[in-house]
mmCIF file of C-alpha atoms in Angstrom:
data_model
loop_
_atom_site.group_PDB
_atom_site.id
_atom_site.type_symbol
_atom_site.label_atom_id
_atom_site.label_comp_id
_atom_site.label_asym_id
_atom_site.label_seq_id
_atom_site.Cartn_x
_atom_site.Cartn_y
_atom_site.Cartn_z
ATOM 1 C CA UNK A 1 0.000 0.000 0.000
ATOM 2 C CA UNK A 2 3.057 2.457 0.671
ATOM 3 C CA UNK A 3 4.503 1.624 -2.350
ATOM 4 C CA UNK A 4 1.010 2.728 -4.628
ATOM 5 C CA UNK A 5 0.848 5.625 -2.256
ATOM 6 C CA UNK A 6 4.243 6.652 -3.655
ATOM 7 C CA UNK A 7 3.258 5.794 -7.031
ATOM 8 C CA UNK A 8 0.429 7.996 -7.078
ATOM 9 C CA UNK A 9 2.410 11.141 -5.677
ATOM 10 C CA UNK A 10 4.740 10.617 -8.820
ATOM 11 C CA UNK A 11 2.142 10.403 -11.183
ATOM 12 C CA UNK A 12 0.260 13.655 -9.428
ATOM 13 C CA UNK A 13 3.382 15.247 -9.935
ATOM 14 C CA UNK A 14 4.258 14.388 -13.225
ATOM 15 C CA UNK A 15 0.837 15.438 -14.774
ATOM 16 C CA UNK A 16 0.939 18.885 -12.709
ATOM 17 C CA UNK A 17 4.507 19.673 -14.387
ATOM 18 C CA UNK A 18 2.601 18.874 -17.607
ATOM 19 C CA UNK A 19 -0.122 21.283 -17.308
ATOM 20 C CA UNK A 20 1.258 24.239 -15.194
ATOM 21 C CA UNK A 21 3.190 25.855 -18.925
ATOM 22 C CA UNK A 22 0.177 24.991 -20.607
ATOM 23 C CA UNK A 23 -2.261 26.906 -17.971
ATOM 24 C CA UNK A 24 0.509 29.543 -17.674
ATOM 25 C CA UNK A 25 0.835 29.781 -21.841
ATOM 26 C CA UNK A 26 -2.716 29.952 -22.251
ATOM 27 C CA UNK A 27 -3.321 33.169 -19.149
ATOM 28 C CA UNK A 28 -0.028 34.554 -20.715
ATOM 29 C CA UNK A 29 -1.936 34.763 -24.007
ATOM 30 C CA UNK A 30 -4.991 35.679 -22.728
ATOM 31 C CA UNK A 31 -3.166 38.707 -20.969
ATOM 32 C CA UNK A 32 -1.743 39.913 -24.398
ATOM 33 C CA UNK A 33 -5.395 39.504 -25.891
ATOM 34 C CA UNK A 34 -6.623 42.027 -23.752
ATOM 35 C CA UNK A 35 -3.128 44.040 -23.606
ATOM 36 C CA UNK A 36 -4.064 44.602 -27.319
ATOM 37 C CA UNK A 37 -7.613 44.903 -27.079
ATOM 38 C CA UNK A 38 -7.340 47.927 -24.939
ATOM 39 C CA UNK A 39 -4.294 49.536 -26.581
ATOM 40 C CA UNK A 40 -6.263 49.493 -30.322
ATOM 41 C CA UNK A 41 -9.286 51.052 -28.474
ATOM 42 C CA UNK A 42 -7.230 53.510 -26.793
ATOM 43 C CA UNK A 43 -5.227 54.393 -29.833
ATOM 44 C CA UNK A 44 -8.080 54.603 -32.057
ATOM 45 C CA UNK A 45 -9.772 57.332 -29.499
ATOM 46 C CA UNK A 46 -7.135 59.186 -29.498
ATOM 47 C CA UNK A 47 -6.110 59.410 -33.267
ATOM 48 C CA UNK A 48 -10.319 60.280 -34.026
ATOM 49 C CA UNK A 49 -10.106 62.983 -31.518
ATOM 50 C CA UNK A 50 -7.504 64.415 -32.731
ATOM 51 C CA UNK A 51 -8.586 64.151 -36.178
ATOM 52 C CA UNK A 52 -11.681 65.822 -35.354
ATOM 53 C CA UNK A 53 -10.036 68.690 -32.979
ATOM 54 C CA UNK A 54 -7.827 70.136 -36.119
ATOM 55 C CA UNK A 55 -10.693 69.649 -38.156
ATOM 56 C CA UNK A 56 -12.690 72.057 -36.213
ATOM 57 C CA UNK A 57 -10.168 74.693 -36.155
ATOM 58 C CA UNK A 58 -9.397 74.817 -39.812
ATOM 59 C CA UNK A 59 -12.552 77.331 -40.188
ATOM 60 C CA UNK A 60 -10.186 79.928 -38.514
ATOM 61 C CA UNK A 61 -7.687 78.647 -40.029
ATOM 62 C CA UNK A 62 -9.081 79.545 -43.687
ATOM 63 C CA UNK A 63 -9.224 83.093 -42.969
ATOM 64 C CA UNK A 64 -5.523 83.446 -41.866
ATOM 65 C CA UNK A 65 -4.932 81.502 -45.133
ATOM 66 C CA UNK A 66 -7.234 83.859 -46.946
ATOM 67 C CA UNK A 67 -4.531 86.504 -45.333
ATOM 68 C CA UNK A 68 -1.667 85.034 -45.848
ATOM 69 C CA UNK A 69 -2.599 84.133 -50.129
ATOM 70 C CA UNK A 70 -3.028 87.885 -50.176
ATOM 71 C CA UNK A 71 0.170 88.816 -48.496
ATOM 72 C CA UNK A 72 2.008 86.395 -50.141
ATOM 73 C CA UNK A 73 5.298 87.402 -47.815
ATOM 74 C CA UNK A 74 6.873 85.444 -45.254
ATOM 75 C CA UNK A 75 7.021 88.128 -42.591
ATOM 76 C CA UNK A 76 3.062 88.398 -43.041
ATOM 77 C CA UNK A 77 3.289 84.737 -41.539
ATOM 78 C CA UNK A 78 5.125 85.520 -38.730
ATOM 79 C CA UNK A 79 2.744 88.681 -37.699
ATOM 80 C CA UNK A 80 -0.520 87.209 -38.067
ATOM 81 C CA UNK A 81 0.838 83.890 -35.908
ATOM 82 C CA UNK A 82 1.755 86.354 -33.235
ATOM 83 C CA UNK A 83 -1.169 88.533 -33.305
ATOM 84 C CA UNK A 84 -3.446 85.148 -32.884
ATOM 85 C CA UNK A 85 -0.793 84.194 -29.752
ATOM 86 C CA UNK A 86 -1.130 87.571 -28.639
ATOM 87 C CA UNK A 87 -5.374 87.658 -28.947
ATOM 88 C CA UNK A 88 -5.850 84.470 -27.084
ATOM 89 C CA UNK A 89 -3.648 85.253 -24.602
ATOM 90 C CA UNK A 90 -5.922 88.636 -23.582
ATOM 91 C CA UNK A 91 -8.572 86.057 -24.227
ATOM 92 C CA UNK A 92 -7.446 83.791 -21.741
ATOM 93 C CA UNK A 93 -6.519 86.526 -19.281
ATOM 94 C CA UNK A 94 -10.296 88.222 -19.483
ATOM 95 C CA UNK A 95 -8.685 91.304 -20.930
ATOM 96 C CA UNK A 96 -10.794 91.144 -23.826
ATOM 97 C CA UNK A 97 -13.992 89.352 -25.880
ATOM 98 C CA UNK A 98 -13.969 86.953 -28.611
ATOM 99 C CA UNK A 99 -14.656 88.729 -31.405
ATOM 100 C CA UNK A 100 -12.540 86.560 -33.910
ATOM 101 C CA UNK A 101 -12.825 82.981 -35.274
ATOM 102 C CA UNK A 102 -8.477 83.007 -35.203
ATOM 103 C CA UNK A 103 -8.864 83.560 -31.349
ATOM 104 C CA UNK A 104 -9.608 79.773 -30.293
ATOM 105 C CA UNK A 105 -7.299 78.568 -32.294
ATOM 106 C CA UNK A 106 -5.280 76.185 -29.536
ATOM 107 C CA UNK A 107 -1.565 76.410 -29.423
ATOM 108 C CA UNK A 108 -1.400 72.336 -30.878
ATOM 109 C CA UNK A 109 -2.767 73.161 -33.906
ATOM 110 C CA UNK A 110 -1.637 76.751 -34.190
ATOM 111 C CA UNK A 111 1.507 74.533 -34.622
ATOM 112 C CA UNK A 112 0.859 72.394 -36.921
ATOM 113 C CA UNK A 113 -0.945 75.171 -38.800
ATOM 114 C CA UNK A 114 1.686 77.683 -38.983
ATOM 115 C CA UNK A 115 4.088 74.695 -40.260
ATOM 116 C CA UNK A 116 1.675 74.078 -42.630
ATOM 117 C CA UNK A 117 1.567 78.042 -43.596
ATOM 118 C CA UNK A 118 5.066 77.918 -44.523
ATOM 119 C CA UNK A 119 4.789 75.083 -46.587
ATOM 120 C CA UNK A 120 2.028 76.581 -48.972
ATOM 121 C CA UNK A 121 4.143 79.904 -48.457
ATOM 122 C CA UNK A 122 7.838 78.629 -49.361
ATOM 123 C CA UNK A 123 7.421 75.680 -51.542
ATOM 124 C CA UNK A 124 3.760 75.756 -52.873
ATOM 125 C CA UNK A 125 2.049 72.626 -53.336
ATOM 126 C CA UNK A 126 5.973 71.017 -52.777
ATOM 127 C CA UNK A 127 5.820 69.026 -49.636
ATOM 128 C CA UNK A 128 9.229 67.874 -49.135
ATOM 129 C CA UNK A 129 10.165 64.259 -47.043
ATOM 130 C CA UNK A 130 11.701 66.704 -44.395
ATOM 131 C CA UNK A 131 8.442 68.348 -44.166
ATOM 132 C CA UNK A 132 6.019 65.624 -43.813
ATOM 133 C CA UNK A 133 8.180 64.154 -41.050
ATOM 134 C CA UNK A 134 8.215 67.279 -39.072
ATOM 135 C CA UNK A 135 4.263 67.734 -39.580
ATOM 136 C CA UNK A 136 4.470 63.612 -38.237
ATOM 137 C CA UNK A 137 6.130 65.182 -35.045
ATOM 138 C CA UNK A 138 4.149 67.960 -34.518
ATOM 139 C CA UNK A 139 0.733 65.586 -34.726
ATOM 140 C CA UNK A 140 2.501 62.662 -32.429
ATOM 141 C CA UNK A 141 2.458 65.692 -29.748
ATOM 142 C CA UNK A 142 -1.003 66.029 -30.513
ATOM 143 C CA UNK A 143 -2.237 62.714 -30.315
ATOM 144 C CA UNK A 144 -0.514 61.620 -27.019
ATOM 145 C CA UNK A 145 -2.011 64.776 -25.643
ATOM 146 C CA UNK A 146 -5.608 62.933 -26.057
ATOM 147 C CA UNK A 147 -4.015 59.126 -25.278
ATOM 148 C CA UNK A 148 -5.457 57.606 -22.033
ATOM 149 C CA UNK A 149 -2.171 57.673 -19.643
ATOM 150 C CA UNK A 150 -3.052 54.009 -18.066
ATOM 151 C CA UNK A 151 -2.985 52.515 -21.286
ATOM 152 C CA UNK A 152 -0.623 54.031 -23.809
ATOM 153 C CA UNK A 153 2.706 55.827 -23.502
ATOM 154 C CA UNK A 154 3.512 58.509 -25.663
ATOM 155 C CA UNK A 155 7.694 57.160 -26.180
ATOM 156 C CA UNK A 156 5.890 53.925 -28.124
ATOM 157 C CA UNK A 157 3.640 56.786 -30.781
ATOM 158 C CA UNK A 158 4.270 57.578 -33.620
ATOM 159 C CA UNK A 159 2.701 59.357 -36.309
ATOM 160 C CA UNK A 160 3.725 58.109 -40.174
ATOM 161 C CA UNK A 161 1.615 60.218 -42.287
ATOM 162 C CA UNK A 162 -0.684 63.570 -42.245
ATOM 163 C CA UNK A 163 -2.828 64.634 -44.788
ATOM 164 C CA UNK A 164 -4.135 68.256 -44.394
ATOM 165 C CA UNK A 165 -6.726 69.919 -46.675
ATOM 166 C CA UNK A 166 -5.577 72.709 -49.035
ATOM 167 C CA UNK A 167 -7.150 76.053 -47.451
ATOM 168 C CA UNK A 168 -6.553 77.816 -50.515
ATOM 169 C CA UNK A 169 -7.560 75.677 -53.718
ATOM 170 C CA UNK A 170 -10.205 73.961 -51.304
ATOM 171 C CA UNK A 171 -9.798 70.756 -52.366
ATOM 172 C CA UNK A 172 -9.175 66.996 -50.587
ATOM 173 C CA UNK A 173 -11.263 68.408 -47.900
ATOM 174 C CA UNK A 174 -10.144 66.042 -45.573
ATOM 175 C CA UNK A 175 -8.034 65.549 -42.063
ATOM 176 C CA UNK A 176 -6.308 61.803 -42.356
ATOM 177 C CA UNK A 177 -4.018 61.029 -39.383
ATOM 178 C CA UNK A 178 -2.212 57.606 -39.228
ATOM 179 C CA UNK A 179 -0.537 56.443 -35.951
ATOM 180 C CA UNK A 180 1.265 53.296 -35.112
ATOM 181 C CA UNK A 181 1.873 51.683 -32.024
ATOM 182 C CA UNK A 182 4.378 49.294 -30.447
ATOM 183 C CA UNK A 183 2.916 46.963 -27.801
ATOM 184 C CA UNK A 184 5.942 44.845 -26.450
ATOM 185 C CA UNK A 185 3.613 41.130 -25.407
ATOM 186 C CA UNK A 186 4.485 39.828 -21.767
ATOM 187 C CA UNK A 187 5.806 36.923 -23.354
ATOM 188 C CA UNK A 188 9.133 35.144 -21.002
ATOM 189 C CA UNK A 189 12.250 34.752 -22.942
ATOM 190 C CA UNK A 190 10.598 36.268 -26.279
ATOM 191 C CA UNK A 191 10.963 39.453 -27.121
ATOM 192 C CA UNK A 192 7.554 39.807 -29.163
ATOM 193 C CA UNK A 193 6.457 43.581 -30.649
ATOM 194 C CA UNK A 194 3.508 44.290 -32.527
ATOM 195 C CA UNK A 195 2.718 47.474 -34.509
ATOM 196 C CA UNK A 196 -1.271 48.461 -34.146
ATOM 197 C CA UNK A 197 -1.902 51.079 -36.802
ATOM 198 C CA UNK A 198 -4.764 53.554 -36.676
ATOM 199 C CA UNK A 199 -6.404 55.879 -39.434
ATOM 200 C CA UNK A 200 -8.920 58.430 -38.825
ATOM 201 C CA UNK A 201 -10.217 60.629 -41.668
ATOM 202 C CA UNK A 202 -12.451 63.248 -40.997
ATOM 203 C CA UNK A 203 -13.856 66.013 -43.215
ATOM 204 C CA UNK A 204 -13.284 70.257 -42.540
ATOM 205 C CA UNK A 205 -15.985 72.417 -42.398
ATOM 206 C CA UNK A 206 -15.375 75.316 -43.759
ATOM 207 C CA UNK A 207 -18.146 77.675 -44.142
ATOM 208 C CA UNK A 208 -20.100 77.494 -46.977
ATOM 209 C CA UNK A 209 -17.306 74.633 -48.423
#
């Protein structure tokens, strides 16, 4: 009887060492299920909100567009930026009323605006490589500014491509954003990444456009 007691023990044993990396493997993968769940979710949010945030401002944006086509000087740029820093911050302070559209224009997008403003200014319709990426960098501060802290962090975002709508010749009315991001799997001894890309396209208003 001792010596099936024993017996049994071993076989207990052996069948427990069997299945503990299988239960582990399988709440291991489970874990990176909803890892990624979350993190597409999250991302998606905060690409759309974006998206829709710049669209929203490129009313304003038109008429200092509509100024700057008319100018047609570099300086002119550089003034009418300022003077829409300069408005919003007596907004801000309570010194003074909205009275125009360029006043809520938030410093983000003022950004990415006045980047885009010396694009159409220096090179035309020319958008060099150098250009796009430093519009990509400019929109990757954006985006993490909407990304949900507990699920995302900002060093693993990146932007690859903007597409802004053409105040001027109003055409390809459109805001596209694409993001990517790397979600590193809690996977021992493998070092897994996976890239979760993101697009969110949404349309300008712009008056009677």
């Amino acid at each position: 009887m001792k010596w099936l007691k024993n017996d049994d023990g071993g076989s207990m044993s052996v069948e427990a060492a069997m299945v503990l990396p299988l239960f582990l493997a399988f709440t291991l993968a489970m874990i990176s299920m909803v890892m990624l769940t979350m993190t597409e979710t999250a991302l998606d949010s905060a690409v759309t909100q974006t998206a829709e945030q710049i669209a929203a401002y490129l009313y304003p944006a038109q008429i200092l567009f509509t100024q700057i086509e008319q100018s047609k000087t570099v300086q002119s740029v550089e003034k009418i930026i300022q003077a829409i820093r300069d408005a919003r911050s007596k907004l801000i302070s309570g010194e003074q009323t909205a009275q125009q559209y360029e006043q809520w224009i938030p410093e983000p997008v003022l950004e990415v605006l006045e980047s885009e403003i010396n694009i159409r200014t220096n090179a035309e319709t020319i958008i060099t490589q150098a250009v796009q990426e430093q519009l990509n960098k400019l929109l990757t501060k954006i985006v993490a500014l909407y990304m949900n802290p507990y699920v995302l962090s900002p060093k693993h975002l990146k932007v690859v491509d903007v597409v802004l709508p053409n105040l001027i010749s109003k055409q390809q009315m459109y805001v596209k954003i694409t993001a990517e991001y790397v979600v590193k799997l809690p996977l021992p001894f493998i070092h897994k990444e996976i890239r979760i890309t993101k697009t969110a396209l949404q349309r300008a208003w712009l008056g009677a456009y």
